[in-house]
Amino acid sequence: MAFNIKQNDTSPSLQATLKDAVQVAINLTGGSVQLHMKALDGTLKVDTPMTIVDDLNGVVQYDWQAGDTDTVGAYYVEFQVTYSDASVETFPNNGSKIVSVVRELN
């Protein structure tokens, strides 16, 4: 399912619940999460830390910054978790989510 946002908007925030292969929310306690967002052609658009909203239930959030949504198009999004033991896992681990930046009228 795609996340849609209008060109140049910074709201709503991008929020996700990170789950394992059997759909159980992962525990992010002591870890960190990096947002990777690339255009379909592979051009990097956003690569920045996310806020962990709920450690135990795997909920993360990114508050858009000026320039993040200035270019209309579809983007692949992944969430890279670095756990407290320094191991790394990327979500979703069976593809990517899509963020769609929709052209504004003016």
Coordinates of N, CA and C in Angstrom, one line a residue:
M1 N 0.8 -1.2 0.0 CA 0.0 0.0 0.0 C 0.9 1.2 0.0
A2 N 0.6 2.2 -0.9 CA 1.4 3.4 -1.0 C 1.0 4.5 0.0
F3 N 2.0 5.2 0.4 CA 1.7 6.4 1.2 C 1.7 7.6 0.2
N4 N 0.7 8.4 0.2 CA 0.5 9.5 -0.7 C 0.7 10.8 0.1
I5 N 1.4 11.7 -0.5 CA 1.6 13.1 0.0 C 1.7 14.1 -1.1
K6 N 1.1 15.3 -1.0 CA 1.2 16.3 -2.0 C 2.6 16.9 -2.1
Q7 N 2.9 17.3 -3.3 CA 4.2 18.0 -3.5 C 4.4 19.2 -2.6
N8 N 5.5 19.3 -2.0 CA 5.9 20.3 -1.0 C 5.2 20.3 0.3
D9 N 4.4 19.3 0.6 CA 3.8 19.2 1.9 C 4.8 18.5 2.9
T10 N 4.7 18.9 4.2 CA 5.5 18.2 5.2 C 4.6 17.5 6.2
S11 N 3.3 17.4 5.9 CA 2.4 16.7 6.8 C 1.4 15.9 5.9
P12 N 1.0 14.7 6.2 CA 1.2 14.0 7.5 C 2.6 13.4 7.5
S13 N 3.1 13.1 8.7 CA 4.3 12.4 8.9 C 4.2 11.0 8.4
L14 N 5.3 10.4 8.0 CA 5.4 9.0 7.5 C 5.6 8.1 8.8
Q15 N 4.6 7.2 9.0 CA 4.7 6.4 10.2 C 4.6 4.9 9.8
A16 N 5.3 4.0 10.4 CA 5.3 2.6 10.1 C 5.4 1.8 11.3
T17 N 4.8 0.6 11.3 CA 5.1 -0.4 12.3 C 5.9 -1.5 11.7
L18 N 7.1 -1.7 12.2 CA 8.0 -2.7 11.6 C 7.7 -4.1 12.2
K19 N 7.5 -5.0 11.3 CA 7.1 -6.4 11.7 C 8.0 -7.4 11.1
D20 N 8.1 -8.6 11.8 CA 8.9 -9.7 11.2 C 8.1 -10.4 10.2
A21 N 8.7 -11.5 9.7 CA 8.1 -12.3 8.6 C 6.7 -12.9 9.0
V22 N 6.5 -13.1 10.3 CA 5.2 -13.7 10.7 C 4.3 -12.6 11.3
Q23 N 4.6 -11.3 11.0 CA 3.8 -10.1 11.3 C 3.7 -9.8 12.8
V24 N 4.8 -10.1 13.5 CA 4.9 -9.7 14.9 C 5.8 -8.5 14.9
A25 N 5.3 -7.4 15.6 CA 6.0 -6.2 15.7 C 7.4 -6.4 16.4
I26 N 8.4 -5.8 15.9 CA 9.8 -6.0 16.4 C 10.0 -5.1 17.6
N27 N 10.9 -5.5 18.5 CA 11.3 -4.7 19.6 C 12.5 -3.8 19.2
L28 N 12.3 -2.5 19.3 CA 13.4 -1.6 18.9 C 14.2 -1.0 20.1
T29 N 13.9 -1.5 21.2 CA 14.6 -1.0 22.4 C 16.1 -1.0 22.3
G30 N 16.7 0.2 22.4 CA 18.2 0.3 22.3 C 18.7 0.4 20.9
G31 N 17.8 0.4 19.9 CA 18.2 0.4 18.6 C 18.0 1.8 17.9
S32 N 18.2 1.9 16.6 CA 18.0 3.1 15.8 C 17.5 2.7 14.5
V33 N 16.8 3.6 13.8 CA 16.2 3.3 12.5 C 16.5 4.4 11.5
Q34 N 17.0 4.0 10.3 CA 17.3 5.0 9.3 C 16.3 4.8 8.1
L35 N 15.8 5.9 7.6 CA 14.9 5.9 6.5 C 15.7 6.1 5.2
H36 N 15.5 5.2 4.3 CA 16.1 5.3 2.9 C 14.9 5.4 1.9
M37 N 15.0 6.5 1.1 CA 14.0 6.8 0.1 C 14.6 7.1 -1.2
K38 N 14.4 6.3 -2.2 CA 15.0 6.4 -3.5 C 13.9 6.5 -4.6
A39 N 14.2 7.3 -5.6 CA 13.3 7.4 -6.8 C 13.4 6.0 -7.5
L40 N 12.5 5.7 -8.3 CA 12.4 4.5 -9.0 C 13.7 4.3 -9.9
D41 N 14.3 5.4 -10.3 CA 15.6 5.2 -11.1 C 16.8 5.0 -10.2
G42 N 16.6 5.0 -8.9 CA 17.7 4.7 -8.0 C 18.3 6.0 -7.4
T43 N 17.9 7.1 -7.7 CA 18.4 8.4 -7.2 C 18.0 8.5 -5.7
L44 N 18.9 8.7 -4.8 CA 18.6 8.9 -3.4 C 18.0 10.2 -3.2
K45 N 16.8 10.2 -2.5 CA 16.1 11.4 -2.1 C 16.2 11.7 -0.6
V46 N 16.0 10.7 0.2 CA 16.1 10.9 1.7 C 16.9 9.8 2.3
D47 N 17.8 10.1 3.2 CA 18.6 9.1 3.9 C 18.8 9.7 5.3
T48 N 18.0 9.4 6.3 CA 18.0 10.1 7.5 C 17.4 9.3 8.7
P49 N 17.8 9.6 9.9 CA 17.3 8.9 11.0 C 15.8 9.1 11.2
M50 N 15.1 8.1 11.7 CA 13.7 8.2 12.1 C 13.5 8.3 13.6
T51 N 12.4 8.7 14.0 CA 12.1 8.7 15.5 C 11.4 7.4 15.8
I52 N 11.8 6.8 16.9 CA 11.2 5.6 17.4 C 10.1 6.1 18.3
V53 N 8.8 5.8 17.9 CA 7.6 6.3 18.7 C 7.3 5.3 19.8
D54 N 7.4 4.0 19.5 CA 7.0 3.0 20.5 C 8.0 1.8 20.3
D55 N 9.0 1.8 21.2 CA 10.1 0.8 21.1 C 9.6 -0.7 21.1
L56 N 8.7 -1.0 22.0 CA 8.2 -2.4 22.2 C 7.3 -2.8 21.0
N57 N 6.6 -1.9 20.3 CA 5.7 -2.3 19.3 C 6.2 -1.9 17.9
G58 N 7.5 -1.5 17.8 CA 8.1 -1.3 16.5 C 7.6 -0.2 15.7
V59 N 7.1 0.9 16.3 CA 6.5 2.0 15.6 C 7.5 3.1 15.4
V60 N 7.7 3.5 14.2 CA 8.7 4.6 13.8 C 8.0 5.7 13.1
Q61 N 8.6 6.9 13.1 CA 8.0 8.0 12.4 C 9.1 8.9 11.8
Y62 N 8.7 9.5 10.6 CA 9.6 10.5 10.0 C 8.8 11.7 9.7
D63 N 9.2 12.9 10.2 CA 8.6 14.2 10.0 C 9.3 14.8 8.8
W64 N 8.6 14.9 7.7 CA 9.1 15.5 6.5 C 9.8 16.8 6.7
Q65 N 10.9 17.0 6.0 CA 11.6 18.3 6.0 C 11.4 19.0 4.7
A66 N 11.6 20.3 4.6 CA 11.5 21.1 3.4 C 12.5 20.4 2.3
G67 N 11.9 20.2 1.1 CA 12.7 19.6 0.1 C 12.5 18.1 -0.1
D68 N 12.0 17.4 0.9 CA 11.8 16.0 0.8 C 10.7 15.6 -0.2
T69 N 9.7 16.5 -0.3 CA 8.6 16.2 -1.2 C 8.5 17.1 -2.4
D70 N 9.6 17.8 -2.7 CA 9.5 18.8 -3.8 C 9.4 18.2 -5.2
T71 N 9.8 16.9 -5.4 CA 9.8 16.3 -6.7 C 8.7 15.3 -6.8
V72 N 7.8 15.5 -7.8 CA 6.7 14.6 -8.0 C 7.2 13.2 -8.5
G73 N 6.6 12.2 -8.0 CA 7.0 10.8 -8.4 C 6.8 9.8 -7.4
A74 N 7.1 8.5 -7.8 CA 7.0 7.4 -6.9 C 8.4 7.1 -6.3
Y75 N 8.5 6.7 -5.1 CA 9.8 6.4 -4.4 C 9.7 5.1 -3.6
Y76 N 10.8 4.3 -3.7 CA 10.9 3.2 -2.8 C 11.4 3.6 -1.5
V77 N 10.8 3.0 -0.4 CA 11.1 3.3 1.0 C 11.5 2.0 1.7
E78 N 12.6 2.1 2.5 CA 13.0 1.0 3.4 C 13.4 1.6 4.7
F79 N 13.3 0.8 5.7 CA 13.6 1.2 7.1 C 14.7 0.3 7.6
Q80 N 15.9 0.8 7.8 CA 17.0 0.0 8.2 C 17.2 0.2 9.7
V81 N 17.1 -1.0 10.4 CA 17.2 -1.0 11.9 C 18.6 -1.5 12.2
T82 N 19.2 -0.7 13.2 CA 20.5 -1.2 13.8 C 20.1 -1.5 15.2
Y83 N 20.1 -2.8 15.6 CA 19.8 -3.2 16.9 C 20.9 -2.8 17.9
S84 N 20.6 -3.0 19.2 CA 21.5 -2.7 20.3 C 22.8 -3.5 20.2
D85 N 22.7 -4.7 19.6 CA 23.9 -5.5 19.5 C 24.7 -5.2 18.2
A86 N 24.3 -4.2 17.5 CA 24.9 -3.7 16.2 C 24.6 -4.5 15.0
S87 N 23.7 -5.5 15.2 CA 23.2 -6.2 14.0 C 22.2 -5.3 13.2
V88 N 22.1 -5.6 11.9 CA 21.3 -4.7 11.0 C 20.2 -5.5 10.3
E89 N 19.0 -5.0 10.2 CA 17.9 -5.6 9.5 C 17.1 -4.6 8.8
T90 N 16.7 -4.8 7.6 CA 16.0 -3.9 6.8 C 14.5 -4.4 6.6
F91 N 13.6 -3.4 6.7 CA 12.2 -3.7 6.6 C 11.6 -2.8 5.5
P92 N 10.6 -3.3 4.8 CA 10.2 -4.7 4.8 C 11.3 -5.5 4.2
N93 N 11.4 -6.8 4.6 CA 12.4 -7.6 4.1 C 12.0 -8.5 2.9
N94 N 10.9 -8.1 2.3 CA 10.4 -8.8 1.1 C 10.0 -7.8 0.0
G95 N 10.8 -6.7 -0.1 CA 10.5 -5.7 -1.1 C 10.6 -4.3 -0.5
S96 N 9.9 -3.4 -1.0 CA 10.0 -2.0 -0.5 C 8.5 -1.4 -0.4
K97 N 8.4 -0.5 0.4 CA 7.1 0.3 0.4 C 7.3 1.4 -0.6
I98 N 6.1 2.0 -1.0 CA 6.1 3.1 -2.0 C 5.6 4.3 -1.3
V99 N 6.3 5.4 -1.6 CA 5.8 6.8 -1.2 C 5.5 7.5 -2.6
S100 N 4.3 8.0 -2.7 CA 3.9 8.7 -3.9 C 3.8 10.2 -3.6
V101 N 4.6 11.0 -4.3 CA 4.5 12.5 -4.2 C 3.6 12.9 -5.3
V102 N 2.5 13.5 -5.0 CA 1.5 13.9 -6.0 C 1.6 15.4 -6.3
R103 N 1.5 15.7 -7.6 CA 1.6 17.1 -8.0 C 0.6 18.0 -7.4
E104 N 1.1 19.2 -6.9 CA 0.2 20.1 -6.3 C -0.4 21.0 -7.4
L105 N -1.5 21.6 -7.2 CA -2.2 22.4 -8.2 C -1.6 23.7 -8.6
N106 N -0.9 24.3 -7.7 CA -0.3 25.6 -8.0 C 1.2 25.6 -8.2

